[in-house]
PDB file of C-alpha atoms in Angstrom:
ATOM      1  CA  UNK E 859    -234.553  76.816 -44.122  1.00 46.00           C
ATOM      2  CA  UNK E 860    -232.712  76.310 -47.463  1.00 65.00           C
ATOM      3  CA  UNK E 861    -231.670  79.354 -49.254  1.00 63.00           C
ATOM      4  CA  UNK E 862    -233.827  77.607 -52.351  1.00 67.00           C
ATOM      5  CA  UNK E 863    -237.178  78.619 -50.412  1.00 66.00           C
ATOM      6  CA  UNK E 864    -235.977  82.439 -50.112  1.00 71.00           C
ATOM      7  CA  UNK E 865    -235.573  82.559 -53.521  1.00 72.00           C
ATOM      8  CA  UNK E 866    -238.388  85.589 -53.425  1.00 69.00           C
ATOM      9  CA  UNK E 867    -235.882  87.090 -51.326  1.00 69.00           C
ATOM     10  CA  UNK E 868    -232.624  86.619 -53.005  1.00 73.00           C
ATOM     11  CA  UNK E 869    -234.878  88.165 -56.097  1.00 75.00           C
ATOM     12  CA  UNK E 870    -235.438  91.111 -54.377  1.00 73.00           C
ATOM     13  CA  UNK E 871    -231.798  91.102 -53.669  1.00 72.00           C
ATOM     14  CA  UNK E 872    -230.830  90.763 -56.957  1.00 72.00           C
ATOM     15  CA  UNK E 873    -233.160  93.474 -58.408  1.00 75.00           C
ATOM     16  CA  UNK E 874    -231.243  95.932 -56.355  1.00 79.00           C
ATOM     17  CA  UNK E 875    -228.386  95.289 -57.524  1.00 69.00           C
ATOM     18  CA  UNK E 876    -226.831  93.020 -54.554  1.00 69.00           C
ATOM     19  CA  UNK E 877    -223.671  90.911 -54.398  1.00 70.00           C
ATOM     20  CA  UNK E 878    -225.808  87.367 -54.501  1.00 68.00           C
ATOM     21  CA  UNK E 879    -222.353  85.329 -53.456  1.00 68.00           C
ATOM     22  CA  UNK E 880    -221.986  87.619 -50.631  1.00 68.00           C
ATOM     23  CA  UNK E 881    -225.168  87.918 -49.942  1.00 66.00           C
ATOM     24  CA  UNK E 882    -225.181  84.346 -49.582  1.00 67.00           C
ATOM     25  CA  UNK E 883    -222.046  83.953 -47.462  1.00 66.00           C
ATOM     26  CA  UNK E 884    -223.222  86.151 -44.953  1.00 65.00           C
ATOM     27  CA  UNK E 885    -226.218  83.813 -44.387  1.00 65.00           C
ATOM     28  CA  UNK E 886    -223.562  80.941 -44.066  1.00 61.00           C
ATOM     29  CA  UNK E 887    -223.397  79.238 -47.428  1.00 58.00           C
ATOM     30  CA  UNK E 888    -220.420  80.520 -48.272  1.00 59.00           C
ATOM     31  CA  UNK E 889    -219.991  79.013 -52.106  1.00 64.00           C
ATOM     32  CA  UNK E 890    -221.251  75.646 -51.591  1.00 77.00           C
ATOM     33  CA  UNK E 891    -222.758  74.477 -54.487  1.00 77.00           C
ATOM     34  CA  UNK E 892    -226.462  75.718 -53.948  1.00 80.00           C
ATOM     35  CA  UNK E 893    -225.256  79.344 -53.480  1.00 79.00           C
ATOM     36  CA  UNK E 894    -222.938  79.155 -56.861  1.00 82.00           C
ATOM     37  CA  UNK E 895    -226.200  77.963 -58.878  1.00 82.00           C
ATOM     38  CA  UNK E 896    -228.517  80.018 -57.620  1.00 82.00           C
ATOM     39  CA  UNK E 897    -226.542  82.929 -58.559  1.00 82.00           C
ATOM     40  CA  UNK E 898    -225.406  81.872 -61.329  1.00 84.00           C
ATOM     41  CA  UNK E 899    -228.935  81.189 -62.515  1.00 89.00           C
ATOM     42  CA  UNK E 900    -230.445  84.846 -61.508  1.00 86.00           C
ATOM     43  CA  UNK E 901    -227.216  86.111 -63.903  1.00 87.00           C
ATOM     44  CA  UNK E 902    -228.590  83.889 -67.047  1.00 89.00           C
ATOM     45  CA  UNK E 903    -228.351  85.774 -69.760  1.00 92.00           C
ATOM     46  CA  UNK E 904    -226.221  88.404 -69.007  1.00 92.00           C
ATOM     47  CA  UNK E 905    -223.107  86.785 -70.131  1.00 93.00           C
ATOM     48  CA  UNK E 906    -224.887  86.666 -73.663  1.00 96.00           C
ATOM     49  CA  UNK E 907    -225.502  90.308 -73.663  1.00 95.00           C
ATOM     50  CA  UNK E 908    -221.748  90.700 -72.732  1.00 93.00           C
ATOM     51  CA  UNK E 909    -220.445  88.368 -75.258  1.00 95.00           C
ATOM     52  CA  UNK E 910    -222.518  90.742 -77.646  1.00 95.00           C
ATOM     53  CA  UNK E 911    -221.334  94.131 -76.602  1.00 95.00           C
ATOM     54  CA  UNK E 912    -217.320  92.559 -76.415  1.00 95.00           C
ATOM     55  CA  UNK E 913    -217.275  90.364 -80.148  1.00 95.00           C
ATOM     56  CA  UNK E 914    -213.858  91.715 -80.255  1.00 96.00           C
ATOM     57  CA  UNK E 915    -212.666  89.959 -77.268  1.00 96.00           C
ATOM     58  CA  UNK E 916    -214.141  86.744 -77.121  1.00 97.00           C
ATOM     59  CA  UNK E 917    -212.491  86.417 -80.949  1.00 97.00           C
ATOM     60  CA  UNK E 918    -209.531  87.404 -79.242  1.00 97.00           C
ATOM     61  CA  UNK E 919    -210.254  85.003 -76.006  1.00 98.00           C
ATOM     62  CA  UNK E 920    -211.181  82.094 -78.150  1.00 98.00           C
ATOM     63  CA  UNK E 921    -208.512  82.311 -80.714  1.00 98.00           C
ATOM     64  CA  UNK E 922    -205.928  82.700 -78.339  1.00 98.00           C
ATOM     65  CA  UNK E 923    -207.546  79.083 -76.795  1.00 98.00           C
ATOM     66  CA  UNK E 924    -207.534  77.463 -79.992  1.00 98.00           C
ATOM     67  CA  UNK E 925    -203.815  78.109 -80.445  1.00 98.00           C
ATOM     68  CA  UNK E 926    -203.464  75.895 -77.484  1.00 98.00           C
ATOM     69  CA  UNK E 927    -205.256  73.048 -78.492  1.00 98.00           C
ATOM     70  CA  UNK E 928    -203.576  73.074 -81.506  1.00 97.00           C
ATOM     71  CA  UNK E 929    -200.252  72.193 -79.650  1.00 97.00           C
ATOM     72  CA  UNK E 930    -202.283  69.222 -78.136  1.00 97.00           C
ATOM     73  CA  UNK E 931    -202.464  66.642 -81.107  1.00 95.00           C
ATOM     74  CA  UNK E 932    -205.066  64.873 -82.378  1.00 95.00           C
ATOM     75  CA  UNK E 933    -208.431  64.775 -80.487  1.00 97.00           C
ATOM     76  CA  UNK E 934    -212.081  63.971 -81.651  1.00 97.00           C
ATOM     77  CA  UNK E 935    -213.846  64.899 -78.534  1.00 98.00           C
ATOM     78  CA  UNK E 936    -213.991  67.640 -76.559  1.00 98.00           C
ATOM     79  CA  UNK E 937    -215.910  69.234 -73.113  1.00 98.00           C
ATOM     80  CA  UNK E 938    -216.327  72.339 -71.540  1.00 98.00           C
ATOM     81  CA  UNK E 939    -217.190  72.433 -67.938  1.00 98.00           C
ATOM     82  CA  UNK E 940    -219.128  75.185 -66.343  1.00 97.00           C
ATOM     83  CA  UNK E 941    -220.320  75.891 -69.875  1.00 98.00           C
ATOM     84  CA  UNK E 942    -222.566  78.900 -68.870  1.00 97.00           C
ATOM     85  CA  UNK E 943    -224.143  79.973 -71.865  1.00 98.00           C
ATOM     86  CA  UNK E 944    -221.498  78.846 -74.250  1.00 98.00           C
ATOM     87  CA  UNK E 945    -220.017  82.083 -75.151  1.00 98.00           C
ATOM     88  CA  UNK E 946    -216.706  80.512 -75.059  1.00 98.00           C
ATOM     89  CA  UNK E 947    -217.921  77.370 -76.565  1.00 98.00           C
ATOM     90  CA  UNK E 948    -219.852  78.669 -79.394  1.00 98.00           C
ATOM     91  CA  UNK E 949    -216.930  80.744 -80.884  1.00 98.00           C
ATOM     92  CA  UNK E 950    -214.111  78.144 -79.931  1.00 98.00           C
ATOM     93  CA  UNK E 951    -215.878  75.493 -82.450  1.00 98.00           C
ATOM     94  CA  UNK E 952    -216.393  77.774 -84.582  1.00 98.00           C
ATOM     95  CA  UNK E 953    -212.441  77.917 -84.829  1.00 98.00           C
ATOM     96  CA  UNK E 954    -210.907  74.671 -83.574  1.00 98.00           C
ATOM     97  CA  UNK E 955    -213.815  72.324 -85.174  1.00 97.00           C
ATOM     98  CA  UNK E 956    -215.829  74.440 -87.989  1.00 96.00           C
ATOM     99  CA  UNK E 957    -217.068  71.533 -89.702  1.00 95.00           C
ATOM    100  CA  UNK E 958    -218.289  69.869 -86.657  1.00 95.00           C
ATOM    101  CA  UNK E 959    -217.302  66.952 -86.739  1.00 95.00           C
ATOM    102  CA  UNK E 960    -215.900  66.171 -83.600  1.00 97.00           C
ATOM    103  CA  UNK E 961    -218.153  65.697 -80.561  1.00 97.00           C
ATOM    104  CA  UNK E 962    -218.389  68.306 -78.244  1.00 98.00           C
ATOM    105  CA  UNK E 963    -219.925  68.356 -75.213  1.00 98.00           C
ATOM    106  CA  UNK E 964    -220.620  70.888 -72.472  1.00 98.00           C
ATOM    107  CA  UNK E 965    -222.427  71.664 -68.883  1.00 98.00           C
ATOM    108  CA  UNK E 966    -223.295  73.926 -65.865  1.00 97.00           C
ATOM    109  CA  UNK E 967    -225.009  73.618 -62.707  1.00 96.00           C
ATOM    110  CA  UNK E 968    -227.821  76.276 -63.535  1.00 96.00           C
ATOM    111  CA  UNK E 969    -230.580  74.850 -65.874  1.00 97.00           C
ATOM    112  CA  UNK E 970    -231.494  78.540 -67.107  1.00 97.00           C
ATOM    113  CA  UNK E 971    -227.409  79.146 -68.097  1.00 97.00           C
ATOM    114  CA  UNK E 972    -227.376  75.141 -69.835  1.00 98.00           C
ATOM    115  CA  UNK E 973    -230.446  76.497 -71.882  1.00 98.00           C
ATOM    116  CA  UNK E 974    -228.854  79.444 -73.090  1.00 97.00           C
ATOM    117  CA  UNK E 975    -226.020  77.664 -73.818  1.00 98.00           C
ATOM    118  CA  UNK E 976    -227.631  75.477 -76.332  1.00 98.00           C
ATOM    119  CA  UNK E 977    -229.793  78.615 -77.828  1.00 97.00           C
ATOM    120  CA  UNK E 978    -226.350  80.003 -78.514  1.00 98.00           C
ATOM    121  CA  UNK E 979    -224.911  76.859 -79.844  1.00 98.00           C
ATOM    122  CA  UNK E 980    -227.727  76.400 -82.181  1.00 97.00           C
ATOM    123  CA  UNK E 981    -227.712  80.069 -83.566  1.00 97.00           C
ATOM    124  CA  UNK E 982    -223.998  79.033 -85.003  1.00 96.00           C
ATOM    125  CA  UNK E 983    -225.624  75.684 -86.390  1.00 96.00           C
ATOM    126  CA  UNK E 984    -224.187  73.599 -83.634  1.00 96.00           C
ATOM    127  CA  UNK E 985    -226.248  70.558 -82.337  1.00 94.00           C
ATOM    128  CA  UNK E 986    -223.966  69.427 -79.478  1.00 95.00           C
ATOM    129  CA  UNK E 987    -224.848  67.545 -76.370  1.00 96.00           C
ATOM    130  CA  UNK E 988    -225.885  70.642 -73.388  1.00 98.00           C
ATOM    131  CA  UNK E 989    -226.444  68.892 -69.515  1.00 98.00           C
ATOM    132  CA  UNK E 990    -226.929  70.119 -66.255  1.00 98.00           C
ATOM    133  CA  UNK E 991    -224.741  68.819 -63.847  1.00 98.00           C
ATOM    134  CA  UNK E 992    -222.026  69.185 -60.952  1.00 97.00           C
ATOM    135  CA  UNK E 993    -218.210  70.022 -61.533  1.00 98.00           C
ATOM    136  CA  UNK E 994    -217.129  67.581 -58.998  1.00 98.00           C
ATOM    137  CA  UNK E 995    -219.951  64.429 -59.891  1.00 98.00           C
ATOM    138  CA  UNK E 996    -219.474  64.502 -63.631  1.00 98.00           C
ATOM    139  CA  UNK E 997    -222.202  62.326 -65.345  1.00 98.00           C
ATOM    140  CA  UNK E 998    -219.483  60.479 -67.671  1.00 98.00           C
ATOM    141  CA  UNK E 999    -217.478  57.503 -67.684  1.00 97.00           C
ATOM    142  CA  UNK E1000    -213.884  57.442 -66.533  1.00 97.00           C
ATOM    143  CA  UNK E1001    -211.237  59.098 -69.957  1.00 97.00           C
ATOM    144  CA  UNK E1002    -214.697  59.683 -71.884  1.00 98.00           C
ATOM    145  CA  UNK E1003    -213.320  63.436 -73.510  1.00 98.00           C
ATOM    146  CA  UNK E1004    -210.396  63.780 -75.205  1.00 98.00           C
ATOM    147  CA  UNK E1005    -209.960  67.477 -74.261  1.00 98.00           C
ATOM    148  CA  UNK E1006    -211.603  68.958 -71.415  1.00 98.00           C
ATOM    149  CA  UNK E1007    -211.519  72.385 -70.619  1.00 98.00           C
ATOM    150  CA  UNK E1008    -212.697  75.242 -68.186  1.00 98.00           C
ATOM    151  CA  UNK E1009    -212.796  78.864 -68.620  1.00 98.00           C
ATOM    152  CA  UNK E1010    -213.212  80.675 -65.183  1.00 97.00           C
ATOM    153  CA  UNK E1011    -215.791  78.137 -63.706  1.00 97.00           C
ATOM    154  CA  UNK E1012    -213.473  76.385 -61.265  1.00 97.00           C
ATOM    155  CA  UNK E1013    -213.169  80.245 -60.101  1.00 96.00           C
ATOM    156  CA  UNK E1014    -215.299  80.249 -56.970  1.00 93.00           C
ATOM    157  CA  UNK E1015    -214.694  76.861 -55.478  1.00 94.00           C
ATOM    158  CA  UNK E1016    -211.646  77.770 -53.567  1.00 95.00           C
ATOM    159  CA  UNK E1017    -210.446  75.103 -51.159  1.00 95.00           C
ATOM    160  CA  UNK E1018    -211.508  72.191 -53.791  1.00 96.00           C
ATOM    161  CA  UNK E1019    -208.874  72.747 -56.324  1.00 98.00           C
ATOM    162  CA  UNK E1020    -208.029  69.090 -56.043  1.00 98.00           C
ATOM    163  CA  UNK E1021    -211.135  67.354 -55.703  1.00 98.00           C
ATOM    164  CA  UNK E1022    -211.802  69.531 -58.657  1.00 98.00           C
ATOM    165  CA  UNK E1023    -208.384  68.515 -60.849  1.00 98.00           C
ATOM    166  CA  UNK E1024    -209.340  65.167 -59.963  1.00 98.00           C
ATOM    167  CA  UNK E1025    -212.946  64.524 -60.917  1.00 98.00           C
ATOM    168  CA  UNK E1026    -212.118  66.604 -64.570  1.00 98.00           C
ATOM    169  CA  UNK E1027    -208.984  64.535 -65.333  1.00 98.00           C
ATOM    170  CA  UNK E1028    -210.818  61.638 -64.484  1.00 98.00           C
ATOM    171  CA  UNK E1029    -213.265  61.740 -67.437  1.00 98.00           C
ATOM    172  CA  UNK E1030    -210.544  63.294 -69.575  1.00 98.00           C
ATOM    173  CA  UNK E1031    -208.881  60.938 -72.254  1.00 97.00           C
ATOM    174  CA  UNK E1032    -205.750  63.442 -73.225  1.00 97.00           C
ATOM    175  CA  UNK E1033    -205.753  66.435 -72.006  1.00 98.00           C
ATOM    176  CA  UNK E1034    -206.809  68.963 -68.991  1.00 98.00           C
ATOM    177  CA  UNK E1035    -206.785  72.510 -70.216  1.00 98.00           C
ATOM    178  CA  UNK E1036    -207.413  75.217 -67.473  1.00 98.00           C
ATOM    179  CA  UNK E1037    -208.365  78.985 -68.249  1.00 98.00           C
ATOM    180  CA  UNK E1038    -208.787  79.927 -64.443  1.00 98.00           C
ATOM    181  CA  UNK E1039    -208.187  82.924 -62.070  1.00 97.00           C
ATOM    182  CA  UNK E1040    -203.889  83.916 -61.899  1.00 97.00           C
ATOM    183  CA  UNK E1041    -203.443  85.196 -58.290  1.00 96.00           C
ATOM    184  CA  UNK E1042    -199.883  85.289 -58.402  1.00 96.00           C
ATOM    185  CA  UNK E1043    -200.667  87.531 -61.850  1.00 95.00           C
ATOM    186  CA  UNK E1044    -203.014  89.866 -59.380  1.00 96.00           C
ATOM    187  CA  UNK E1045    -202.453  93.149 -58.390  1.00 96.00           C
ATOM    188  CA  UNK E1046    -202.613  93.272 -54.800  1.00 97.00           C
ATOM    189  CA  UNK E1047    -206.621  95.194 -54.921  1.00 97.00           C
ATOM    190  CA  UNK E1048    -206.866  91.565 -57.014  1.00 97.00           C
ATOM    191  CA  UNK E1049    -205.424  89.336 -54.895  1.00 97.00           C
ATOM    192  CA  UNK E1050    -207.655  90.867 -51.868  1.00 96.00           C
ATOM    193  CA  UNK E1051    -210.777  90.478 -54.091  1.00 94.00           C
ATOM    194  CA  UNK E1052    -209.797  86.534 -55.012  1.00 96.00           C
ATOM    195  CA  UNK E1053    -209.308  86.265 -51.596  1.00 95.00           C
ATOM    196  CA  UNK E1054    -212.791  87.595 -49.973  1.00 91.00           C
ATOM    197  CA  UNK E1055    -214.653  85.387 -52.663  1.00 89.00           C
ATOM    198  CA  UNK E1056    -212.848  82.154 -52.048  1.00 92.00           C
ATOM    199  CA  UNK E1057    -211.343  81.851 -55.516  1.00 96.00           C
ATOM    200  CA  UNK E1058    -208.962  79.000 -56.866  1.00 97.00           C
ATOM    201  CA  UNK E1059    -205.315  79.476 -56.221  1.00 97.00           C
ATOM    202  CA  UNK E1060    -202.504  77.483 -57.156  1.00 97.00           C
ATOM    203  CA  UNK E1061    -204.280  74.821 -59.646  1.00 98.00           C
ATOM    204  CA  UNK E1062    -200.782  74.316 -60.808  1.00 98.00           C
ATOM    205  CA  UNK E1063    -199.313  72.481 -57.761  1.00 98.00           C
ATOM    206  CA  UNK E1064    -202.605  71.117 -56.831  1.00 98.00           C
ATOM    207  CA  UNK E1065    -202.153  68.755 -60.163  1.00 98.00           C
ATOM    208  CA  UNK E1066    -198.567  67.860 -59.198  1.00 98.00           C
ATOM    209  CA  UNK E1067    -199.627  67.130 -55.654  1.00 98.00           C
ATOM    210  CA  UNK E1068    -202.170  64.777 -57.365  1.00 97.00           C
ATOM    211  CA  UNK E1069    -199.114  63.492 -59.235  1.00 97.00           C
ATOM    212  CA  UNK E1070    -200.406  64.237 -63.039  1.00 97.00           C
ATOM    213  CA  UNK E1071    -198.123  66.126 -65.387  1.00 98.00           C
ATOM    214  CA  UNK E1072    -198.407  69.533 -65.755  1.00 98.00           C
ATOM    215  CA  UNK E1073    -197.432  70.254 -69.028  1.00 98.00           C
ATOM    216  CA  UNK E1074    -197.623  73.755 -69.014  1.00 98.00           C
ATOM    217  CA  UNK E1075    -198.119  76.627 -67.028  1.00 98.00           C
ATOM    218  CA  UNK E1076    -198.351  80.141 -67.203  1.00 97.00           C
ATOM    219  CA  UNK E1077    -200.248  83.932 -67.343  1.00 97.00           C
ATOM    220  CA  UNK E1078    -202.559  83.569 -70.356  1.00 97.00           C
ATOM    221  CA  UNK E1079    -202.313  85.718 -73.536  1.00 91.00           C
ATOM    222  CA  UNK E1080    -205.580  87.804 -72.899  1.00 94.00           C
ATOM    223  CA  UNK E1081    -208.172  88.572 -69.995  1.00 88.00           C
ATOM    224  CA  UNK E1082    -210.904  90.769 -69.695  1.00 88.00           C
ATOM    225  CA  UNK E1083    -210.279  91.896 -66.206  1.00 92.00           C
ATOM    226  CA  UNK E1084    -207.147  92.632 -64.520  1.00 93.00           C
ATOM    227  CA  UNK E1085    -207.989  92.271 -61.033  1.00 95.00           C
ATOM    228  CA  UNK E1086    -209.248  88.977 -62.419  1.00 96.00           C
ATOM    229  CA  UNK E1087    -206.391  87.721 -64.856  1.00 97.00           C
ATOM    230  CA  UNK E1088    -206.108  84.175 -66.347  1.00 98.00           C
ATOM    231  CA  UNK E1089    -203.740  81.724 -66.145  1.00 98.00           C
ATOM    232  CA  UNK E1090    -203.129  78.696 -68.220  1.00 98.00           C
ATOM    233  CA  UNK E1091    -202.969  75.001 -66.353  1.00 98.00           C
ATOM    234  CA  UNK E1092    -202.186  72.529 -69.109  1.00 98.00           C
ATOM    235  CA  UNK E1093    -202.516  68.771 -67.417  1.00 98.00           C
ATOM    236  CA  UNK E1094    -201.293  65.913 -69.832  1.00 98.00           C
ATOM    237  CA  UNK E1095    -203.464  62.931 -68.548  1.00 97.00           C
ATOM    238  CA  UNK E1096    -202.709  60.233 -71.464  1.00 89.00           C
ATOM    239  CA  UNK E1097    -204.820  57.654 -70.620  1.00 90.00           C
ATOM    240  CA  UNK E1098    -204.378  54.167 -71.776  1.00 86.00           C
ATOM    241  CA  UNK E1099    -208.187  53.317 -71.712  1.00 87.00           C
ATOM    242  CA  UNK E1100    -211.208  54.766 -73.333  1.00 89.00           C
ATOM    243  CA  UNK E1101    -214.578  54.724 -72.667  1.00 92.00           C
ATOM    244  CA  UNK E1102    -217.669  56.122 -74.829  1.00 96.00           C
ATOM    245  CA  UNK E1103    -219.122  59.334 -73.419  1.00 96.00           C
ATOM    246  CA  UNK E1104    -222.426  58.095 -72.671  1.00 97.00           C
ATOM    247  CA  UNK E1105    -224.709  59.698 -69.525  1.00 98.00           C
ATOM    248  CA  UNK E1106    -224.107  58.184 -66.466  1.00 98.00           C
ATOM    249  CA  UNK E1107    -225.819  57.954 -62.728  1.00 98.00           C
ATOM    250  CA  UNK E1108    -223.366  60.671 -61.244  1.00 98.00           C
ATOM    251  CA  UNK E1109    -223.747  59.203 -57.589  1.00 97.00           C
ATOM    252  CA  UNK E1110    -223.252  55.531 -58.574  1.00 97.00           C
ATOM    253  CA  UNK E1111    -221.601  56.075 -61.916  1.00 97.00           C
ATOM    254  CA  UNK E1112    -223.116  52.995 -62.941  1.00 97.00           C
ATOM    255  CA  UNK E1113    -225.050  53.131 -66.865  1.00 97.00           C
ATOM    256  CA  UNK E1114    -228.361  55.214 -67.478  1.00 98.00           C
ATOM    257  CA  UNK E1115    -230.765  54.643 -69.982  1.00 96.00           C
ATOM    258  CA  UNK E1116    -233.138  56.902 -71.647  1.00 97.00           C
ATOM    259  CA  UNK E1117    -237.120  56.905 -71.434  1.00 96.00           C
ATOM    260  CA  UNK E1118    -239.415  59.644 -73.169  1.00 95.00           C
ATOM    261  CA  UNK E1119    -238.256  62.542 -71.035  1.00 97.00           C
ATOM    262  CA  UNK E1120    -236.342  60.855 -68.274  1.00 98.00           C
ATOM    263  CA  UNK E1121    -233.013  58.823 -67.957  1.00 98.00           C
ATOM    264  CA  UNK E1122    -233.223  56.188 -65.351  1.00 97.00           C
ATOM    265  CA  UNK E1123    -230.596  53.454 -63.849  1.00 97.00           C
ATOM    266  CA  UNK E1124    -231.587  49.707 -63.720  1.00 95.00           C
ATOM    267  CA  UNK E1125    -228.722  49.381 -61.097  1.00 96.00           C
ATOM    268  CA  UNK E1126    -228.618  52.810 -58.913  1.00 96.00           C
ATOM    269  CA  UNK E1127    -232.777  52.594 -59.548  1.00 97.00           C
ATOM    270  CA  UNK E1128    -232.457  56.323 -59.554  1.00 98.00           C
ATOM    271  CA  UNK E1129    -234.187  58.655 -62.162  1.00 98.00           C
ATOM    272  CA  UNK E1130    -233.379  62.076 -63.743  1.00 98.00           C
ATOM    273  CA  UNK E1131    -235.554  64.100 -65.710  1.00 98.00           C
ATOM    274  CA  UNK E1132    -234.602  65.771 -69.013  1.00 98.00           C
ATOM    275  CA  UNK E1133    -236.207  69.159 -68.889  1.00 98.00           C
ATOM    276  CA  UNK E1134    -236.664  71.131 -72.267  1.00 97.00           C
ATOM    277  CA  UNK E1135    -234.184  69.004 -73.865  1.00 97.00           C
ATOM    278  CA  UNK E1136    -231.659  68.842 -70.901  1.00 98.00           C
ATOM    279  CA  UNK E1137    -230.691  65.980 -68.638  1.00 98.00           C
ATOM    280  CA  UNK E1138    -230.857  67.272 -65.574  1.00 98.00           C
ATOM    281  CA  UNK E1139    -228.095  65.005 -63.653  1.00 98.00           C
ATOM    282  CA  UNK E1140    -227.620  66.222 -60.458  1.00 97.00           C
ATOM    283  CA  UNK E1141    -227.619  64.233 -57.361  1.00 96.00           C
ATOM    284  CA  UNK E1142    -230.202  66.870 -55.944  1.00 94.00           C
ATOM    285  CA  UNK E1143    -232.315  66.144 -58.971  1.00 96.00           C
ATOM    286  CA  UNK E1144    -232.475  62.043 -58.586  1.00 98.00           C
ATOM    287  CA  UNK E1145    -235.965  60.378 -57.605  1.00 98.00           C
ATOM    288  CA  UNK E1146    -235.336  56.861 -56.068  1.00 98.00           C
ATOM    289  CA  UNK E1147    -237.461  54.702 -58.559  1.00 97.00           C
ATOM    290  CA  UNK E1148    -236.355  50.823 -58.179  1.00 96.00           C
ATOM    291  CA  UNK E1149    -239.563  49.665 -60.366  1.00 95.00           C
ATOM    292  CA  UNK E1150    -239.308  51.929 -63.123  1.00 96.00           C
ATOM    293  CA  UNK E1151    -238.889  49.501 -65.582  1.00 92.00           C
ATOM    294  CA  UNK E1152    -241.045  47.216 -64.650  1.00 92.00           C
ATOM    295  CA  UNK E1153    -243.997  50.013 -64.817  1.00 94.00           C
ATOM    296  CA  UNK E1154    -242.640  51.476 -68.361  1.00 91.00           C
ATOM    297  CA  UNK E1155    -241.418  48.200 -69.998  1.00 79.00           C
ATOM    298  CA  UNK E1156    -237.883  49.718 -70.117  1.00 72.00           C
TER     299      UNK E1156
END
C-alpha cells in the first residue's frame, strides 16, 4: 500500500496536529520523495499566512539575499527551487528585478504549494513561469539559469546533498546560491533536531567533493529559527555553454512540446499534463503515449 492511498488517514493525522514527516518515517518512508510532497502539500498555504504575520522578516530575509546576488555580476535569468509558495520569490524580485525583466523561473514538488506560488507572484504583478517538478530530475536543459537558488528546500533530503549539488548546478549557467540548514551554526537541541529529521549537512564540502568552486561560505545574515539557522553555499559554476530554458522530458531530458493542456515528447513518447496552468513534470506524472502525435496532428 502506498502512503498516497492513506491519504484519508494522513488527513486525520494532520487535523490533529501530527508530525506528517514523522508520521511518515515511522511507517518506513522516511523522506523519500512521496513523504516530502505529501506533507508539504497538506501545509499549502500556511507559509502564506506566515509570510503575512512576519512582513518584517521576509524584507529582512530577502534583502539580505539580494545583497548577494548583487556580488554575482550580470545575470538575466534566474530559478528558485523548492519554490513553495513563493514567499521568498515574490519579495526577492520585487528587489533584485523590479521591472521584470529578467526571466525568472521557479518550482516544487506539491501542485497545491506551485499554485500558491503563482497566486502570490501574480498579486505583485509578476507573470513568471511556476512548474511542478523534482529537485533531483529538473525539467531543463543542461546551464539553462543563470542564477539558481534554494531557500531551505534541500533541508530534508539528508544523505543526497550531492546528487542534489549536482542536478542544480547542472542546469545552472553562473551561479549556485544555497540558503540551507547551518548545523555546525546549531545549538546542540538543533543539531539533535537536524539530526532526527535527516536534514542536509555539510553542502559546503559536498560541492568541493564534486570538484565545483565554492566561492563562498558561511552563517547567513538572518534566520527565523535558531535551532534551524541558515548558512550560505555560494557555488561558482561558469559555464562555457548555454542553452534556452525550455521544458524538458525530466526522465529522458530529451525536448517537449506543448498541446492544449498537455506537453508531450516525440522522442521519450511520454506525456505530462499541465493542470490549472502548471506543467506537471514529474516522472510519477508521465503517461507513455508513443502515437500522440499522430492522433492530435502535433
Amino acid at each position: 500500500m502506498t502512503r498516497l492511498s492513506m491519504i484519508a488517514a494522513i488527513r486525520d493525522a494532520f487535523q490533529r496536529g501530527e508530525n506528517l514527516m514523522e508520521l511518515m518515517r515511522q511507517q518506513g518512508g522516511g523522506n523519500d520523495l512521496q513523504s516530502i510532497m505529501i506533507s508539504y502539500d497538506f501545509q499549502a498555504g500556511s507559509y502564506t499566512e506566515l509570510a503575512q504575520e512576519r512582513r518584517a522578516y521576509f524584507d529582512a530575509y530577502t534583502g539580505a539575499i539580494a545583497r548577494v546576488f548583487d556580488g554575482l555580476g550580470p545575470w538575466q535569468s534566474v530559478m528558485e527551487v523548492g519554490v513553495g509558495e513563493a514567499t521568498v520569490m515574490a519579495p526577492l524580485l520585487q528587489k533584485i528585478d523590479p521591472t521584470a525583466e529578467r526571466a525568472a523561473f521557479g518550482f516544487d514538488i506539491s501542485w497545491s504549494r506551485s499554485r500558491f506560488a503563482r497566486q502570490n507572484l501574480e498579486a505583485v504583478g509578476r507573470t513568471d513561469s511556476i512548474f511542478v517538478a523534482n529537485l533531483f530530475e529538473i525539467p531543463l536543459p543542461d546551464n539553462a539559469i543563470d542564477i539558481v537558488y534554494t531557500s531551505h528546500s534541500l533541508e530534508p533530503n539528508g544523505g543526497r546533498e550531492a546528487d542534489a549539488i549536482r542536478e542544480l548546478c547542472r542546469v545552472a549557467r553562473t551561479y549556485v546560491v544555497l540558503l540551507e540548514p547551518d548545523y555546525d551554526a546549531a545549538p546542540e537541541e538543533g543539531k539533535r533536531r537536524m539530526t532526527q529529521h535527516g536534514y542536509v549537512r555539510d553542502l559546503g564540502h559536498h560541492a568541493t567533493q564534486l570538484g565545483y568552486d565554492v566561492s563562498e561560505e558561511r552563517p547567513f545574515d538572518i534566520c527565523i529559527n535558531p535551532l534551524n539557522p541558515t548558512g550560505l553555499t555560494v557555488i561558482r559554476v561558469g559555464a562555457q555553454a548555454s542553452s534556452d530554458p525550455d521544458y524538458v522530458c525530466p526522465i529522458t531530458r530529451t525536448p517537449l512540446k506543448r498541446d492544449r493542456d498537455v506537453l508531450f515528447g516525440d522522442e521519450s513518447g511520454l506525456i505530462y499534463p499541465i493542470i490549472d496552468g502548471l506543467p506537471c513534470l514529474l516522472e510519477s506524472s508521465a503517461t507513455l503515449g508513443l502515437h500522440y502525435g499522430a492522433f492530435n496532428g502535433a
